[in-house]
Amino acid sequence: MGNSKIKVVVIGCGGISRAWLIPALKEKDIEIAGLVDIRRNAAEEKANEFKLKNVFIGTEYREAIKKIKPDAIFNCTTPEAHYETTMFALKYGCHVLVEKPLADSMKRAKEMVEEAEKRSKILAVIQNRRYYNYIRGVQKFLSAKKIGNLTTVNSEFYIGAHFGGFRDQMEHVLLVDMAIHTFDMARFLTGSDPVSVYCHEWNPHGSWYTHGASAHAIFEMTGGIVYTYLGSWCSEGINTTWAGNWRFIGEKGSAIWNGMEKFEAQKVTGRTGFIRKTRQLKISFPERKENSEGHYGLIREFIHCIKTGNKPMTMASDNIKSLAMVFGAIESARLKKQVKIKWE
Ligand SMILES: NC(=O)c1ccc[n+]([C@@H]2O[C@H](COP(=O)([O-])OP(=O)(O)OC[C@H]3O[C@@H](n4cnc5c(N)ncnc54)[C@H](O)[C@@H]3O)[C@@H](O)[C@H]2O)c1
């Protein structure tokens, strides 16, 4: 690919597409060649907002891909459209970066991963939290075993989010559309993979969603780690950050984190006494650089990987394990029992 620009078609020009177009238009290696949305006015609005002249605007992604022959697709469609749009793009020889969640079922996700592998194309997922410096700092701290091997991890996500749109009617809205971020963070932060889950999912009284705005799930992870998730998308007041509140317990100490800059860790130093003495540990977060976190970092890495043949951190072949946590939790809630988590 050398110095040539990567030609990109954006499919789905709704709410999140701004978070893609802002960084993409700052990248010298990207040419936005087309904007597609089944709602033509959504594609036109984005073209106007970002002053994109001479780009293809349309409602049919198949037509756009055949006509433009892009190197890559930025897939910002709603979850149920990820499968058909991604499969078509892969078959036409495009690399695909798709919004989370990878797919709306495990069967579809597996087919997408297989298709990408068959065509030797990159299929990666916007799991943007992995590209935030605070999260990277905590991951580095934990992987250095400063509080020893992890045994127990808890996270809490409480945000009263009034989106309107597709989420209001979506089944398992918290687990499918949001918990995927937190579950993927749990894998990233602990360096472990899911083994089994017990989940209780419900829609609390007063919820403005149709289905599943709250869930509690207990995961067994590899390495004997137990990870507990508590979440709600309809809890008004005292919201957590989007990354959530976390507690990490290791064999030699504990840490708490608010998902942003507030982090506290204590390592045990005493050898006697009812409660052993501890000392405070410091964390150093990587320097925050402008235009480098979240979608910026991921989009840049995706383009770099197309050019160099490397693989991004959020390859679908790995991200499918985070998706398996979502569908495992849904299955457990349905059966009202603990289930094994599988992705192969
Ligand atoms: N990474 C994040 O932090 C983050 C944040 C918000 C949303 N998202 C994800 O982004 C995706 C889109 O969410 P949104 O909030 O932008 O939704 P949205 O409804 O605002 O936009 C989605 C757009 O896709 C279009 N679309 C649907 N099917 C299509 C098809 N077959 N061809 C062309 N266009 C099609 C719709 O018309 C709509 O304009 C979802 O998967 C969501 O989970 C991710």
PDB file of N, CA and C in Angstrom, residues 157-162 204 207-209 213-214 231-240:
ATOM      1  N   PHE A 157     -21.590  -0.355  36.599  1.00  0.00           N
ATOM      2  CA  PHE A 157     -21.902   0.630  35.555  1.00  0.00           C
ATOM      3  C   PHE A 157     -23.329   1.130  35.797  1.00  0.00           C
ATOM      4  N   TYR A 158     -23.470   2.393  36.145  1.00  0.00           N
ATOM      5  CA  TYR A 158     -24.801   2.960  36.394  1.00  0.00           C
ATOM      6  C   TYR A 158     -24.933   4.300  35.689  1.00  0.00           C
ATOM      7  N   ILE A 159     -25.638   4.295  34.563  1.00  0.00           N
ATOM      8  CA  ILE A 159     -25.873   5.550  33.847  1.00  0.00           C
ATOM      9  C   ILE A 159     -27.338   5.593  33.407  1.00  0.00           C
ATOM     10  N   GLY A 160     -27.999   6.689  33.702  1.00  0.00           N
ATOM     11  CA  GLY A 160     -29.391   6.875  33.267  1.00  0.00           C
ATOM     12  C   GLY A 160     -29.384   7.528  31.895  1.00  0.00           C
ATOM     13  N   ALA A 161     -29.215   6.707  30.860  1.00  0.00           N
ATOM     14  CA  ALA A 161     -29.006   7.252  29.499  1.00  0.00           C
ATOM     15  C   ALA A 161     -30.320   7.297  28.726  1.00  0.00           C
ATOM     16  N   HIS A 162     -30.696   8.485  28.298  1.00  0.00           N
ATOM     17  CA  HIS A 162     -31.929   8.659  27.508  1.00  0.00           C
ATOM     18  C   HIS A 162     -31.528   8.898  26.052  1.00  0.00           C
ATOM     19  N   PRO A 204     -36.127  -2.832  35.115  1.00  0.00           N
ATOM     20  CA  PRO A 204     -36.714  -2.301  36.359  1.00  0.00           C
ATOM     21  C   PRO A 204     -37.983  -1.477  36.121  1.00  0.00           C
ATOM     22  N   SER A 207     -38.378   1.828  33.919  1.00  0.00           N
ATOM     23  CA  SER A 207     -37.386   1.847  32.830  1.00  0.00           C
ATOM     24  C   SER A 207     -38.009   2.437  31.575  1.00  0.00           C
ATOM     25  N   TRP A 208     -37.241   3.217  30.842  1.00  0.00           N
ATOM     26  CA  TRP A 208     -37.738   3.781  29.585  1.00  0.00           C
ATOM     27  C   TRP A 208     -37.294   2.919  28.387  1.00  0.00           C
ATOM     28  N   TYR A 209     -36.681   1.802  28.706  1.00  0.00           N
ATOM     29  CA  TYR A 209     -36.339   0.819  27.658  1.00  0.00           C
ATOM     30  C   TYR A 209     -37.407  -0.276  27.664  1.00  0.00           C
ATOM     31  N   ALA A 213     -32.812  -3.513  30.771  1.00  0.00           N
ATOM     32  CA  ALA A 213     -31.952  -2.342  31.020  1.00  0.00           C
ATOM     33  C   ALA A 213     -31.014  -2.554  32.201  1.00  0.00           C
ATOM     34  N   SER A 214     -31.207  -3.647  32.960  1.00  0.00           N
ATOM     35  CA  SER A 214     -30.320  -3.916  34.100  1.00  0.00           C
ATOM     36  C   SER A 214     -29.866  -5.368  34.086  1.00  0.00           C
ATOM     37  N   GLY A 231     -24.831  -3.719  36.473  1.00  0.00           N
ATOM     38  CA  GLY A 231     -25.046  -2.614  35.538  1.00  0.00           C
ATOM     39  C   GLY A 231     -26.494  -2.220  35.367  1.00  0.00           C
ATOM     40  N   SER A 232     -26.700  -0.936  35.060  1.00  0.00           N
ATOM     41  CA  SER A 232     -28.043  -0.474  34.694  1.00  0.00           C
ATOM     42  C   SER A 232     -27.926   0.740  33.787  1.00  0.00           C
ATOM     43  N   TRP A 233     -28.815   0.745  32.821  1.00  0.00           N
ATOM     44  CA  TRP A 233     -28.870   1.881  31.913  1.00  0.00           C
ATOM     45  C   TRP A 233     -30.074   2.776  32.227  1.00  0.00           C
ATOM     46  N   CYS A 234     -30.752   2.465  33.350  1.00  0.00           N
ATOM     47  CA  CYS A 234     -31.885   3.329  33.694  1.00  0.00           C
ATOM     48  C   CYS A 234     -31.824   3.681  35.172  1.00  0.00           C
ATOM     49  N   SER A 235     -30.622   3.929  35.688  1.00  0.00           N
ATOM     50  CA  SER A 235     -30.524   4.350  37.089  1.00  0.00           C
ATOM     51  C   SER A 235     -30.267   5.849  37.089  1.00  0.00           C
ATOM     52  N   GLU A 236     -31.246   6.600  37.602  1.00  0.00           N
ATOM     53  CA  GLU A 236     -31.145   8.063  37.595  1.00  0.00           C
ATOM     54  C   GLU A 236     -30.314   8.535  38.793  1.00  0.00           C
ATOM     55  N   GLY A 237     -29.388   9.415  38.567  1.00  0.00           N
ATOM     56  CA  GLY A 237     -28.604  10.007  39.654  1.00  0.00           C
ATOM     57  C   GLY A 237     -27.381   9.183  40.016  1.00  0.00           C
ATOM     58  N   ILE A 238     -26.390   9.866  40.608  1.00  0.00           N
ATOM     59  CA  ILE A 238     -25.126   9.260  41.043  1.00  0.00           C
ATOM     60  C   ILE A 238     -24.574   8.317  39.967  1.00  0.00           C
ATOM     61  N   ASN A 239     -24.459   8.825  38.771  1.00  0.00           N
ATOM     62  CA  ASN A 239     -23.944   7.997  37.670  1.00  0.00           C
ATOM     63  C   ASN A 239     -22.474   7.659  37.866  1.00  0.00           C
ATOM     64  N   THR A 240     -22.082   6.482  37.377  1.00  0.00           N
ATOM     65  CA  THR A 240     -20.648   6.153  37.297  1.00  0.00           C
ATOM     66  C   THR A 240     -20.087   6.816  36.039  1.00  0.00           C
TER      67      THR A 240
END
